[in-house]
C-alpha positions as a LaTeX table, in Angstrom:
\begin{tabular}{lrrr}
\hline
Residue & $x$ (\AA) & $y$ (\AA) & $z$ (\AA) \\
\hline
Met1 & 303.29 & 146.80 & $-235.57$ \\
Thr2 & 303.41 & 146.13 & $-231.86$ \\
Ala3 & 300.76 & 147.16 & $-229.40$ \\
Val4 & 302.03 & 149.67 & $-226.89$ \\
Arg5 & 300.46 & 150.78 & $-223.68$ \\
Pro6 & 299.07 & 154.31 & $-223.68$ \\
Gly7 & 301.09 & 156.95 & $-221.89$ \\
Gly8 & 300.38 & 158.05 & $-218.37$ \\
Gly9 & 298.89 & 161.37 & $-219.50$ \\
Thr10 & 296.34 & 159.64 & $-221.68$ \\
Leu11 & 295.28 & 157.34 & $-218.86$ \\
Ile12 & 294.91 & 160.09 & $-216.27$ \\
Ala13 & 292.97 & 162.22 & $-218.77$ \\
Lys14 & 290.52 & 159.35 & $-219.40$ \\
Tyr15 & 290.12 & 158.86 & $-215.66$ \\
Leu16 & 289.55 & 162.54 & $-214.89$ \\
Ile17 & 287.15 & 163.08 & $-217.79$ \\
Gly18 & 285.27 & 159.92 & $-216.82$ \\
Leu19 & 285.06 & 161.06 & $-213.22$ \\
Leu20 & 283.83 & 164.50 & $-214.29$ \\
Leu21 & 281.16 & 162.97 & $-216.55$ \\
Leu22 & 280.10 & 160.64 & $-213.76$ \\
Ile23 & 279.66 & 163.53 & $-211.31$ \\
Val24 & 277.77 & 165.66 & $-213.85$ \\
Gly25 & 275.58 & 162.68 & $-214.78$ \\
Val26 & 274.67 & 161.95 & $-211.16$ \\
Ala27 & 273.92 & 165.62 & $-210.58$ \\
Leu28 & 271.57 & 165.65 & $-213.58$ \\
Ile29 & 269.91 & 162.44 & $-212.38$ \\
Leu30 & 269.26 & 163.95 & $-208.96$ \\
Phe31 & 268.07 & 167.28 & $-210.33$ \\
Gly32 & 265.81 & 165.58 & $-212.88$ \\
Ser33 & 264.29 & 163.25 & $-210.33$ \\
Phe34 & 263.55 & 165.98 & $-207.78$ \\
Glu35 & 262.11 & 168.33 & $-210.40$ \\
Gly36 & 260.06 & 165.60 & $-212.07$ \\
Arg37 & 261.75 & 165.88 & $-215.45$ \\
Gly38 & 262.18 & 162.44 & $-216.98$ \\
Phe39 & 264.17 & 163.64 & $-219.99$ \\
Leu40 & 266.81 & 165.28 & $-217.80$ \\
Thr41 & 267.10 & 162.09 & $-215.75$ \\
Thr42 & 267.60 & 160.05 & $-218.93$ \\
Ile43 & 270.32 & 162.41 & $-220.17$ \\
Gly44 & 272.00 & 162.16 & $-216.75$ \\
Val45 & 271.99 & 158.36 & $-216.94$ \\
Leu46 & 273.57 & 158.45 & $-220.40$ \\
Ile47 & 276.28 & 160.90 & $-219.31$ \\
Ala48 & 277.03 & 158.86 & $-216.20$ \\
Ala49 & 277.23 & 155.68 & $-218.30$ \\
Ile50 & 279.79 & 157.30 & $-220.62$ \\
Gly51 & 281.81 & 158.35 & $-217.57$ \\
Ile52 & 281.76 & 154.82 & $-216.16$ \\
Leu53 & 282.78 & 153.45 & $-219.57$ \\
Leu54 & 285.79 & 155.77 & $-219.72$ \\
Ile55 & 286.89 & 154.77 & $-216.22$ \\
Val56 & 286.54 & 151.07 & $-217.06$ \\
Met57 & 288.52 & 151.55 & $-220.28$ \\
Lys58 & 291.25 & 153.24 & $-218.24$ \\
Val59 & 291.42 & 150.34 & $-215.80$ \\
Ile60 & 291.57 & 147.80 & $-218.63$ \\
Ala61 & 294.32 & 149.73 & $-220.42$ \\
Arg62 & 296.31 & 150.07 & $-217.19$ \\
Asn63 & 296.12 & 146.36 & $-216.34$ \\
Arg64 & 296.92 & 145.06 & $-219.82$ \\
Pro65 & 299.82 & 142.61 & $-219.67$ \\
Pro66 & 302.96 & 143.75 & $-221.49$ \\
Gly67 & 303.85 & 142.04 & $-224.70$ \\
\hline
\end{tabular}
């Protein structure tokens, strides 16, 4: 079984979902910090971290050497 690179649609979907999660996470962080709600800020950090992870996974999958 050979390892194949993921298709272009999979990579762009990971990137767009990661970007969306990053934006939503930052919005929750800002809203939570201005309203003084620590729990909302923590949830925002977690969502933003998942978004960054998806974007990093996309970059790694895109730059994997063939073979």
